[in-house]
PDB file of C-alpha atoms and ligand atoms in Angstrom:
ATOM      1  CA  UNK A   1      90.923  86.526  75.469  1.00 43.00           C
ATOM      2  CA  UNK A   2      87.262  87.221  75.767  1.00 44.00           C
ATOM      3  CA  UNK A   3      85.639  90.547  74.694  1.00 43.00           C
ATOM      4  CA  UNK A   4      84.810  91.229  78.246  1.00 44.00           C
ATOM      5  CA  UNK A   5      88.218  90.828  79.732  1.00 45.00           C
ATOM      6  CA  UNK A   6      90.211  92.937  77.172  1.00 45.00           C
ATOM      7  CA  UNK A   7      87.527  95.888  78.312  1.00 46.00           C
ATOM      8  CA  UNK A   8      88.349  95.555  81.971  1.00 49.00           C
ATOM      9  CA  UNK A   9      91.904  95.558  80.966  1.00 55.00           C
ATOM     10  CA  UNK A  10      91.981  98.171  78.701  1.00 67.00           C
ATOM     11  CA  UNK A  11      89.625 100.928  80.888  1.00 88.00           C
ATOM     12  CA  UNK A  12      92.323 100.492  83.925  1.00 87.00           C
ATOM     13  CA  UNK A  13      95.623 100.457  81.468  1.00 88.00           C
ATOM     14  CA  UNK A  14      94.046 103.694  80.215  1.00 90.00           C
ATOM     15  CA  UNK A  15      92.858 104.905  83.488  1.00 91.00           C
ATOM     16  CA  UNK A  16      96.553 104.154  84.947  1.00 92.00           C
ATOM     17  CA  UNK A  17      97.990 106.280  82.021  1.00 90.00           C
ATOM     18  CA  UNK A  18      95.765 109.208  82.756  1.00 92.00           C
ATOM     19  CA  UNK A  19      95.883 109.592  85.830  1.00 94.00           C
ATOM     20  CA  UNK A  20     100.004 109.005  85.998  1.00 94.00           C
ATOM     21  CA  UNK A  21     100.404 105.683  87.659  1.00 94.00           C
ATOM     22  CA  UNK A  22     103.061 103.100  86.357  1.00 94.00           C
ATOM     23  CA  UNK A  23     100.510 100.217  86.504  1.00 94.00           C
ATOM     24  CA  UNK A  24      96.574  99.346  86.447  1.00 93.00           C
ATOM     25  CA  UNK A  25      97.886  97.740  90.275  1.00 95.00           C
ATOM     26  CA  UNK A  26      97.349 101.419  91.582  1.00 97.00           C
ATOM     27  CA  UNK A  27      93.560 100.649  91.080  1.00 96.00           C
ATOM     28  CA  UNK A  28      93.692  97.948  93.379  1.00 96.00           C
ATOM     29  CA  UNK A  29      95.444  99.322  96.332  1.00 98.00           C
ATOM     30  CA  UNK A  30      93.002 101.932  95.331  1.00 98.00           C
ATOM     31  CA  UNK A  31      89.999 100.294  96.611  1.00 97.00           C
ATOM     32  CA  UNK A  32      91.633  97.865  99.163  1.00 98.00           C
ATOM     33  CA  UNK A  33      92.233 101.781 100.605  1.00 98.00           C
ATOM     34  CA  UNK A  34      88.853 102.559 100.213  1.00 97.00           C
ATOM     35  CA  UNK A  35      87.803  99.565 102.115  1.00 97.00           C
ATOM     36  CA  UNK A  36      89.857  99.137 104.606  1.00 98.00           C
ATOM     37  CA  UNK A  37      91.711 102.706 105.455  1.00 98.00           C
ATOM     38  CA  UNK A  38      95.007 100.732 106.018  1.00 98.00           C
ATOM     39  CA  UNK A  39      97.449 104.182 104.967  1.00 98.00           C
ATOM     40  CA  UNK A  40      97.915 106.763 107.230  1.00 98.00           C
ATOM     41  CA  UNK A  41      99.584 109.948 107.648  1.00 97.00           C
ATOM     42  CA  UNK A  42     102.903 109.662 109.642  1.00 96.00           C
ATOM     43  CA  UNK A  43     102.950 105.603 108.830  1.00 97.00           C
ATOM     44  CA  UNK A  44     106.196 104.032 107.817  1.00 97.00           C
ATOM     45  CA  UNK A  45     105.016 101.535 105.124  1.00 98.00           C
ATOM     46  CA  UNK A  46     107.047  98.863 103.747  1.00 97.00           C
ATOM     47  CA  UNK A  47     106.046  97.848  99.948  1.00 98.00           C
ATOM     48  CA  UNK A  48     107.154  94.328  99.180  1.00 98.00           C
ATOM     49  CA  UNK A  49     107.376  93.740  95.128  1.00 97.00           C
ATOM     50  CA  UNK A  50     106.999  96.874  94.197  1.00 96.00           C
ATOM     51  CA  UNK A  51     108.114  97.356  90.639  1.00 96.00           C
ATOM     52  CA  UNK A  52     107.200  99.858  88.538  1.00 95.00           C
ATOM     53  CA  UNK A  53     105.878 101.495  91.713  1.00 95.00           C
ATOM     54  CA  UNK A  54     102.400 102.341  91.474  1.00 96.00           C
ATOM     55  CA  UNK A  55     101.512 100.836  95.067  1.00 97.00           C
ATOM     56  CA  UNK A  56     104.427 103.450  95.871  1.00 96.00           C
ATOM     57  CA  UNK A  57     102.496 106.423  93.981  1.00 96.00           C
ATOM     58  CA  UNK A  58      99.507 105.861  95.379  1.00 97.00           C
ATOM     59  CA  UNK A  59     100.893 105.398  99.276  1.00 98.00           C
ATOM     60  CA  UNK A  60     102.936 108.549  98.792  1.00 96.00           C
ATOM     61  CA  UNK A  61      99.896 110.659  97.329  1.00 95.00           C
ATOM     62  CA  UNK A  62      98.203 109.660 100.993  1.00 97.00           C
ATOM     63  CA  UNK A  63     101.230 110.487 103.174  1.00 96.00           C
ATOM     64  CA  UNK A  64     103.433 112.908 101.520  1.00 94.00           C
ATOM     65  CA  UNK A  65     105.962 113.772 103.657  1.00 94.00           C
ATOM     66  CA  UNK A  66     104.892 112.425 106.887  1.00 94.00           C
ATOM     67  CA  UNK A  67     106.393 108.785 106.863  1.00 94.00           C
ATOM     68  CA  UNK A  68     109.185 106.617 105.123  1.00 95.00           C
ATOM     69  CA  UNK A  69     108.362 104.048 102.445  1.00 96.00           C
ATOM     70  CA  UNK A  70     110.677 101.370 101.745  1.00 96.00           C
ATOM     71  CA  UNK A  71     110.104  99.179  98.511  1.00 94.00           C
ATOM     72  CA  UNK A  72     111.612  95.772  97.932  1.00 96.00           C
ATOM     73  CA  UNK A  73     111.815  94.130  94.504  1.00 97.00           C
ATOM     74  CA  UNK A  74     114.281  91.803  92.807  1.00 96.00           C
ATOM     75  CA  UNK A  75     114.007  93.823  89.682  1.00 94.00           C
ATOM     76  CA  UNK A  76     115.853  96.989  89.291  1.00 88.00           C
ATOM     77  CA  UNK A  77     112.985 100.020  89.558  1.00 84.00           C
ATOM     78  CA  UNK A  78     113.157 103.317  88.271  1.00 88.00           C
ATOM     79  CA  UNK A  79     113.828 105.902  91.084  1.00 84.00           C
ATOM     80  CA  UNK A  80     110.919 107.989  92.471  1.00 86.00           C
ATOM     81  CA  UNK A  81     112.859 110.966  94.096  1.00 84.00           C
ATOM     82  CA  UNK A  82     111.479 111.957  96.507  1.00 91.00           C
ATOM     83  CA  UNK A  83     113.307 111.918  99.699  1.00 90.00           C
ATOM     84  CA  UNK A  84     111.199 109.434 101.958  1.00 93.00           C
ATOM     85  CA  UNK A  85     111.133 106.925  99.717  1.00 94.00           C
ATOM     86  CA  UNK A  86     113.924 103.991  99.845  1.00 94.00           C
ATOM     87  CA  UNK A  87     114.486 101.579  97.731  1.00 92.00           C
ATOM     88  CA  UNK A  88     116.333  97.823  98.507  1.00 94.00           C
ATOM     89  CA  UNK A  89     116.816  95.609  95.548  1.00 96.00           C
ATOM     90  CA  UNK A  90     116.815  92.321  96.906  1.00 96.00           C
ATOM     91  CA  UNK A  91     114.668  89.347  97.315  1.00 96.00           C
ATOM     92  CA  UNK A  92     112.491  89.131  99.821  1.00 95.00           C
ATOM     93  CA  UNK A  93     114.038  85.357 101.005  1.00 94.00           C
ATOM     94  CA  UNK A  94     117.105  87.654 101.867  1.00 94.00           C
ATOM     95  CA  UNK A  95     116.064  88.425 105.119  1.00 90.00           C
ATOM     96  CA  UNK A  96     119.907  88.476 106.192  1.00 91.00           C
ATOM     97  CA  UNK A  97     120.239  91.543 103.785  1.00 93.00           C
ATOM     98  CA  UNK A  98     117.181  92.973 104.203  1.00 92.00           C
ATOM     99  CA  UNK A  99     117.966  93.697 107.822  1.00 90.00           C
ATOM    100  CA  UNK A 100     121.185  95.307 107.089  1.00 91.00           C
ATOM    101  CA  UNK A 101     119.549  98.043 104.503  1.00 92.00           C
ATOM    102  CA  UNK A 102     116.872  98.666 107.051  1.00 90.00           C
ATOM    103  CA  UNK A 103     119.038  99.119 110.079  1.00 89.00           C
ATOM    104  CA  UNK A 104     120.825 102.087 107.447  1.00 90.00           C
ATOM    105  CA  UNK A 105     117.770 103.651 107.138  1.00 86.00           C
ATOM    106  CA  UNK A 106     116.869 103.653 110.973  1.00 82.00           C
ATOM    107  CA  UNK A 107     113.975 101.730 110.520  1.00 87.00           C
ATOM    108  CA  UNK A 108     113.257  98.817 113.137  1.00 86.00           C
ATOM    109  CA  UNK A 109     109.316  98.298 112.543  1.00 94.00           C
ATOM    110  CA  UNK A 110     106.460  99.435 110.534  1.00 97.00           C
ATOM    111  CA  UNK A 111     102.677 100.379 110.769  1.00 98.00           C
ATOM    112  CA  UNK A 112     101.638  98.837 107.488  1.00 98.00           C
ATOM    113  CA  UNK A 113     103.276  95.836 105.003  1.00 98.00           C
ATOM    114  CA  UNK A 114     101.749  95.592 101.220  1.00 98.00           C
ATOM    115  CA  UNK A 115     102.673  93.562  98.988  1.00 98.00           C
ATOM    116  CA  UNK A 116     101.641  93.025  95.444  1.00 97.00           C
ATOM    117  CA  UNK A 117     104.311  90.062  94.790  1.00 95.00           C
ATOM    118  CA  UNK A 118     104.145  87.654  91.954  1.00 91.00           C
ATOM    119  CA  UNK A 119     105.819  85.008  90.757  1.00 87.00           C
ATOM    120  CA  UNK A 120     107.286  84.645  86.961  1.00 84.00           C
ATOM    121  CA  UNK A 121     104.109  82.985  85.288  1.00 79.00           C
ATOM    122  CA  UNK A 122     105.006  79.750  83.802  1.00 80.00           C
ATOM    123  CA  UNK A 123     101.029  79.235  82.441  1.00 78.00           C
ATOM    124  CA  UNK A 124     101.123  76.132  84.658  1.00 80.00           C
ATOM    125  CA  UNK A 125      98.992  77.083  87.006  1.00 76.00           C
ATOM    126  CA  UNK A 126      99.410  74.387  89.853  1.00 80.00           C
ATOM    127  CA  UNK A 127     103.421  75.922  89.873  1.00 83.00           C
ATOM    128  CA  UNK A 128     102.723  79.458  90.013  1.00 81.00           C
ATOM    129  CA  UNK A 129     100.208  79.339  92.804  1.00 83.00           C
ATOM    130  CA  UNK A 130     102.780  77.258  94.619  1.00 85.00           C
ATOM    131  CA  UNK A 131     105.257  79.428  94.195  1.00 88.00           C
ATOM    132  CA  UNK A 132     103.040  82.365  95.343  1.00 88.00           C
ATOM    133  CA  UNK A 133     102.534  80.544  98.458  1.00 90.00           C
ATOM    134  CA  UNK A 134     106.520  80.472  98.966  1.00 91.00           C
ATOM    135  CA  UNK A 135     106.432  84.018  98.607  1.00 94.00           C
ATOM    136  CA  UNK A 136     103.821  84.775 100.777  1.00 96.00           C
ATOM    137  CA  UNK A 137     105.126  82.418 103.309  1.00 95.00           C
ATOM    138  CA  UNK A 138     108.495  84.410 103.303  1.00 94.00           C
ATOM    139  CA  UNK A 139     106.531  87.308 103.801  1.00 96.00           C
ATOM    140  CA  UNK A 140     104.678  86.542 106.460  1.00 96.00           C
ATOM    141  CA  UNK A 141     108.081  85.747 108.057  1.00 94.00           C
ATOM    142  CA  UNK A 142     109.205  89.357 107.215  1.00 94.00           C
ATOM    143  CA  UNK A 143     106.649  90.376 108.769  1.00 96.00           C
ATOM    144  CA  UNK A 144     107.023  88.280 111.797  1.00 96.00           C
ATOM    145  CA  UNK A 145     109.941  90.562 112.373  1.00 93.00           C
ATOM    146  CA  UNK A 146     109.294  93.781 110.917  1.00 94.00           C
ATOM    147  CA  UNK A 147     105.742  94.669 111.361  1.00 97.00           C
ATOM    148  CA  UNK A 148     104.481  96.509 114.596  1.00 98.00           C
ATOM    149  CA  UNK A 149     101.961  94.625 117.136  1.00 97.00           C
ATOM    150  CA  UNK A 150      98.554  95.582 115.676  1.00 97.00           C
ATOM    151  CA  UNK A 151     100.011  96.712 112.868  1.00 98.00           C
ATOM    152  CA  UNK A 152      98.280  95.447 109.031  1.00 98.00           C
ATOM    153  CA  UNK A 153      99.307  93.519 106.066  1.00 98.00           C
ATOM    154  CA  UNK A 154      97.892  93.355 102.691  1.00 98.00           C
ATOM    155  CA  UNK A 155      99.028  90.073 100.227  1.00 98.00           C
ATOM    156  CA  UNK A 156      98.307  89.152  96.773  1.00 96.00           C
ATOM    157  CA  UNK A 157      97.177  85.524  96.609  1.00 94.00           C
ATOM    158  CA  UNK A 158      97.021  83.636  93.850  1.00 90.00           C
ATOM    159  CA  UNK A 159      94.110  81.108  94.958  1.00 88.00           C
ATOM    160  CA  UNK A 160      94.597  77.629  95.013  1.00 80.00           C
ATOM    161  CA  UNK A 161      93.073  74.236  96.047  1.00 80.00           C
ATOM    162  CA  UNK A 162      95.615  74.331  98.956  1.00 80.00           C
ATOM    163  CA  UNK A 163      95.292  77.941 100.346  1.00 87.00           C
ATOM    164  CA  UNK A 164      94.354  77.096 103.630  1.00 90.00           C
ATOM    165  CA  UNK A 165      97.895  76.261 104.095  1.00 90.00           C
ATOM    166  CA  UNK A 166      98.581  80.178 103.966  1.00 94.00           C
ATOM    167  CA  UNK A 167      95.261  80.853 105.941  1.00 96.00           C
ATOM    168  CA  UNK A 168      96.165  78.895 108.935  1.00 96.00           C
ATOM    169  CA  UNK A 169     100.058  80.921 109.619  1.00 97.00           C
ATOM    170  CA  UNK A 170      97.973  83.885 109.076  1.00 98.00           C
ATOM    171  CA  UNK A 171      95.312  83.353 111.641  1.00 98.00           C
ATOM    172  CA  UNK A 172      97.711  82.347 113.966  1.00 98.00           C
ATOM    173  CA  UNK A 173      98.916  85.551 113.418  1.00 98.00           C
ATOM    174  CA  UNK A 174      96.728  88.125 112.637  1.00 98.00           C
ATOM    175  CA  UNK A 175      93.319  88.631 114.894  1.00 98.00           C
ATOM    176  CA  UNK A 176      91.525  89.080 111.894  1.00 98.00           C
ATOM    177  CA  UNK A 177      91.646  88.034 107.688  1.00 98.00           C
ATOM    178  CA  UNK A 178      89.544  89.633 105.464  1.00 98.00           C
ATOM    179  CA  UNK A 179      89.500  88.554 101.176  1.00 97.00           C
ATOM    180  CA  UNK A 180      89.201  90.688  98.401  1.00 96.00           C
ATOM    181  CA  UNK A 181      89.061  90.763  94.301  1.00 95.00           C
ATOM    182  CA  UNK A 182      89.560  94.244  93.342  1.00 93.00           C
ATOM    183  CA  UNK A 183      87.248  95.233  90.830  1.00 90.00           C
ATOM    184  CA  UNK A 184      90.428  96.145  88.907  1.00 86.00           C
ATOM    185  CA  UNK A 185      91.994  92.433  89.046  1.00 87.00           C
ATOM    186  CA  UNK A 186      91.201  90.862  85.675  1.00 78.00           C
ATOM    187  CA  UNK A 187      87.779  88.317  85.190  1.00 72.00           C
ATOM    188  CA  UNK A 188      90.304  85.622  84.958  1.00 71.00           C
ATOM    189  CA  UNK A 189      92.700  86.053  87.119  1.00 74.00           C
ATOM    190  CA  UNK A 190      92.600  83.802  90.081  1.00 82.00           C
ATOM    191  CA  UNK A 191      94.158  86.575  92.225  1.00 90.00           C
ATOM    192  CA  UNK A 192      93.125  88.049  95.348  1.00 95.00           C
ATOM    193  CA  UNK A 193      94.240  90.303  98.229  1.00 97.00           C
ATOM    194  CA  UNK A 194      94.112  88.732 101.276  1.00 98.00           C
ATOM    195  CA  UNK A 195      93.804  91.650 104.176  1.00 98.00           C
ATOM    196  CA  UNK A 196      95.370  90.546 107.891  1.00 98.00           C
ATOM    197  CA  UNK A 197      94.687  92.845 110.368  1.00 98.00           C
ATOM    198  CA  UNK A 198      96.156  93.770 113.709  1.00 98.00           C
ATOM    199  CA  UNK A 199      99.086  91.594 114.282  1.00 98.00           C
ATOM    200  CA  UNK A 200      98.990  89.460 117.450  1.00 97.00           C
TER     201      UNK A 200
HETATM  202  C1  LIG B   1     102.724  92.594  89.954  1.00 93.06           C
HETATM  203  S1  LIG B   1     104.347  93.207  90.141  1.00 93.06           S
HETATM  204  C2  LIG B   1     104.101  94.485  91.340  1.00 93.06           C
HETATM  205  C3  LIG B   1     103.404  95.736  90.828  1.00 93.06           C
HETATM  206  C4  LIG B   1     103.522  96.885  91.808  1.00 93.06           C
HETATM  207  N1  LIG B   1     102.789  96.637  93.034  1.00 93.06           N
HETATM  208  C5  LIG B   1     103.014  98.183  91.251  1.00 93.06           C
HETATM  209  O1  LIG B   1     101.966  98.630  91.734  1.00 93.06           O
HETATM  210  O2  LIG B   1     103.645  98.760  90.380  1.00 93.06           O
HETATM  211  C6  LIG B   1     105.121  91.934  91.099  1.00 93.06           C
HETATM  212  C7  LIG B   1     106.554  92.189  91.491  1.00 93.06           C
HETATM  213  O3  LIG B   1     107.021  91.147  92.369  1.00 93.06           O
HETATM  214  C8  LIG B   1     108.432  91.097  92.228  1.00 93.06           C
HETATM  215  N2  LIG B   1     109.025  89.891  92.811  1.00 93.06           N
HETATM  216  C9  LIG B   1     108.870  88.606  92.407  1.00 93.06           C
HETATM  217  N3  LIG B   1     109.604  87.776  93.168  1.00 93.06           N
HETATM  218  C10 LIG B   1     110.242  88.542  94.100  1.00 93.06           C
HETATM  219  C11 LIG B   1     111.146  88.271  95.179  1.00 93.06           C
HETATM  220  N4  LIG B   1     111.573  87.015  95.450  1.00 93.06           N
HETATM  221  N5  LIG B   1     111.572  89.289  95.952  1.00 93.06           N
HETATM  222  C12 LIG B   1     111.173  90.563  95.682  1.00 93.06           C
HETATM  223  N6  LIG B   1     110.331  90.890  94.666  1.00 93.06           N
HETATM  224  C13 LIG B   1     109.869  89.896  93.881  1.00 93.06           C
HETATM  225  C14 LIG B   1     108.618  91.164  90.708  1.00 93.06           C
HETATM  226  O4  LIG B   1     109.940  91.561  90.392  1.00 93.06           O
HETATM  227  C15 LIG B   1     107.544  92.184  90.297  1.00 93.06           C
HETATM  228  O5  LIG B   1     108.099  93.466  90.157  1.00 93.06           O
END
């Protein structure tokens, strides 16, 4: 690891500690926030891979008690208690199941989808940006059902040769795609946030 790189990721794994987050990730939704202004007060925001939960710390500091969040992951997350927050642990190819929790929690729709998913690294990198596309895929799906008209959705993208065959669904989609490296991604990371907004 270069000098350079184990900077960047100490300042943000330090920053994340002081500050109270459960991950450096916070920083990024952080400034994709900043940006973009995608979290309002009175949204209902669905987080899609969302372990530990700092996507979930940061979207609750912006709405408090004005909206539901519901956070998907396959791993098993430690609770947040607060009582808009509600948690599915599932994959996100169970749409079946997926449906079912929602329709307990009386959601149908929301205003805003994140999602911060990833992949189990293998270090081969042709197989984990493919399998970030099959995520991403499934969660444009999701969203086909689950996200409002005009509403946004924020992915993590891990870049590829190929990617156009993730920006085409999406502009068939979504009126308008917008890219982004948080500053807090690391220098070698080939991830970005890809930003869809208002859903045709
Ligand atoms: C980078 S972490 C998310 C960090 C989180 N946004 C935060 O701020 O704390 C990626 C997450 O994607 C989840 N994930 C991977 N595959 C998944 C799947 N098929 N369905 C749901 N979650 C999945 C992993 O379990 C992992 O917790």
């Amino acid at each position: 690891m270069s000098k350079k790189a184990f900077v960047v990721q100490d300042k943000y794994f330090l920053e994340a500690k002081r500050q109270g987050f459960r991950a450096r990730s916070a920083f990024k939704l952080l400034e994709i926030q900043e940006k973009f202004n995608l979290i309002k007060p009175g949204f209902n925001i669905l987080d899609i891979g969302a372990a530990p939960g700092s996507f979930l710390q940061v979207i609750r500091k912006i709405i408090w008690d004005t909206g539901k969040i519901v956070w998907i992951d396959i791993q098993k997350i430690e609770k947040l208690n607060f009582p808009n927050i509600y948690l599915i642990q599932e994959s996100i190819f169970e749409t079946e199941k997926i449906v079912a929790e929602l329709e307990k929690i009386w959601i149908k729709q929301f205003d805003l989808i994140t999602s911060d998913i990833a992949p189990s690294t293998t270090g081969q990198s042709g197989v984990d940006q493919y399998r970030s596309v099959e995520l991403n895929l499934a969660i444009l799906d999701v969203a086909d059902i689950f996200l409002k008209k005009w509403g946004n959705l924020v992915l993590k993208v891990f870049i590829w040769e190929d990617v156009d065959d993730l920006v085409r669904p999406i502009k068939k989609r979504y009126k308008t795609l917008r890219r982004i490296k948080p500053r807090a991604c690391r220098d070698r990371s080939f991830e970005e946030y890809f930003v869809c907004l208002n859903k045709i």
